[in-house]
XYZ file of C-alpha atoms in Angstrom:
149
model
C -13.044 -12.354 -18.200
C -13.146 -8.390 -19.104
C -10.706 -7.060 -16.441
C -11.329 -2.894 -15.767
C -7.840 -1.778 -14.989
C -7.384 1.721 -13.931
C -4.047 2.896 -14.993
C -2.538 6.611 -13.024
C 0.499 7.483 -14.261
C 3.023 10.328 -13.017
C 6.089 11.664 -13.937
C 8.367 8.429 -11.469
C 6.027 5.776 -11.941
C 3.012 4.682 -12.477
C -0.020 2.835 -10.193
C -2.348 -0.452 -12.045
C -5.199 -0.784 -10.059
C -7.505 -3.725 -10.745
C -11.045 -2.329 -10.155
C -12.959 -5.994 -9.425
C -10.370 -6.662 -7.049
C -9.741 -3.513 -5.450
C -13.948 -2.121 -4.941
C -15.705 -1.582 -2.717
C -12.837 -0.068 -0.867
C -13.793 1.914 2.481
C -14.273 5.518 2.517
C -10.581 6.343 3.833
C -8.807 4.479 0.964
C -11.048 5.698 -1.433
C -10.423 9.274 -0.454
C -6.269 8.132 -0.521
C -6.821 6.799 -4.513
C -8.931 10.196 -5.597
C -6.022 12.321 -3.752
C -3.428 9.930 -5.875
C -5.441 10.942 -8.879
C -6.231 14.475 -8.182
C -2.130 14.905 -7.716
C -1.439 13.415 -11.213
C -2.147 16.533 -12.346
C 0.580 18.260 -11.434
C 3.344 15.280 -11.626
C 1.954 14.203 -15.382
C 2.280 16.000 -18.405
C -1.347 14.844 -18.957
C -3.613 17.693 -17.007
C -6.976 15.734 -18.411
C -5.726 12.347 -16.505
C -7.565 13.099 -13.355
C -10.938 13.955 -15.195
C -10.110 10.674 -17.327
C -9.785 8.769 -14.376
C -12.240 10.149 -12.156
C -15.257 9.354 -15.341
C -13.729 5.873 -15.739
C -14.621 5.383 -11.703
C -17.969 6.597 -12.020
C -18.762 4.782 -15.495
C -17.854 1.508 -13.109
C -19.549 2.417 -10.385
C -22.741 3.505 -12.759
C -22.255 -0.778 -13.996
C -21.545 -2.348 -10.637
C -24.600 -0.687 -8.690
C -27.360 -2.231 -11.421
C -25.366 -5.584 -11.443
C -24.891 -6.124 -7.601
C -28.620 -5.065 -7.187
C -29.602 -7.718 -10.006
C -27.388 -10.495 -8.117
C -28.943 -9.798 -4.975
C -32.744 -9.845 -6.303
C -31.578 -13.377 -8.037
C -30.009 -14.804 -4.851
C -32.981 -13.494 -2.785
C -35.328 -15.510 -4.660
C -32.905 -18.756 -4.712
C -32.922 -18.171 -0.747
C -36.740 -18.022 -0.649
C -37.355 -21.451 -2.933
C -34.373 -23.334 -0.945
C -35.980 -22.197 2.305
C -39.296 -24.257 1.057
C -37.393 -27.106 0.331
C -35.610 -27.454 3.738
C -38.889 -26.769 5.147
C -40.562 -28.895 3.121
C -38.051 -31.847 3.497
C -37.749 -31.291 7.244
C -41.619 -32.173 7.441
C -40.870 -34.930 4.693
C -38.376 -36.550 7.539
C -40.006 -35.921 10.491
C -43.379 -37.510 9.498
C -41.341 -40.201 7.462
C -44.551 -39.972 4.686
C -44.732 -39.036 1.332
C -47.168 -36.209 0.729
C -49.500 -38.286 -0.929
C -49.482 -40.553 2.659
C -47.045 -43.185 1.357
C -44.144 -44.063 4.381
C -40.856 -43.625 3.098
C -38.468 -46.794 2.647
C -35.315 -46.384 4.843
C -32.480 -45.385 1.391
C -35.648 -42.750 0.517
C -35.257 -41.484 4.077
C -31.245 -41.147 4.088
C -31.574 -39.207 0.236
C -33.804 -37.071 2.462
C -31.405 -35.941 5.245
C -28.949 -35.809 2.780
C -31.027 -33.498 0.530
C -31.900 -31.850 4.097
C -28.098 -31.219 4.700
C -27.598 -29.830 0.676
C -30.599 -27.449 1.000
C -29.632 -25.949 4.490
C -26.028 -25.449 3.380
C -27.095 -23.755 -0.233
C -29.953 -21.629 1.266
C -26.869 -20.309 4.001
C -24.653 -19.522 1.199
C -27.520 -17.922 -1.256
C -28.330 -15.931 1.883
C -24.375 -14.831 2.377
C -24.653 -13.989 -1.422
C -27.906 -11.473 -1.082
C -26.166 -9.961 2.021
C -22.648 -9.359 0.641
C -24.600 -8.216 -2.823
C -26.493 -5.801 -1.300
C -23.818 -4.138 1.182
C -21.824 -3.833 -2.312
C -25.065 -1.852 -3.587
C -24.756 0.401 -0.534
C -20.689 0.601 -0.926
C -20.704 1.524 -4.403
C -23.458 3.947 -4.387
C -21.393 5.823 -0.991
C -18.558 5.934 -3.711
C -20.171 7.476 -6.332
C -21.475 10.122 -4.063
C -18.188 10.660 -2.534
C -16.522 10.586 -6.027
C -19.519 13.352 -7.092
C -19.095 15.825 -4.793
């Protein structure tokens, strides 16, 4: 796994931020981080550090936006497919017949009920992942805009 660590150093210490775990973060926390980064210009021997750290953040956000967008699209398609399976399985259970008109046996009916539970659960998870990734796209875009102000 590719870990993205933001290393902020100043005279009296340092700060390591695992960007995958830390972001997306609310705007108030992000502004605090930017303030810390900007203060390193005066407390560190490396006056280019804030610019370099801001560039690292910018690149990270620019990578995450398309990744979250792609994941959201995949999850939306997965959700649509699962909803169709839920509908088809519900109809199968309700009618107790296969699409070709042959009645379901008791074991097939039980399997269909179990499949329906699995499809519903998977559809809910796919929808949740879609919503999370869609929100992350908005959050990363907002953070990138704040960074480039």
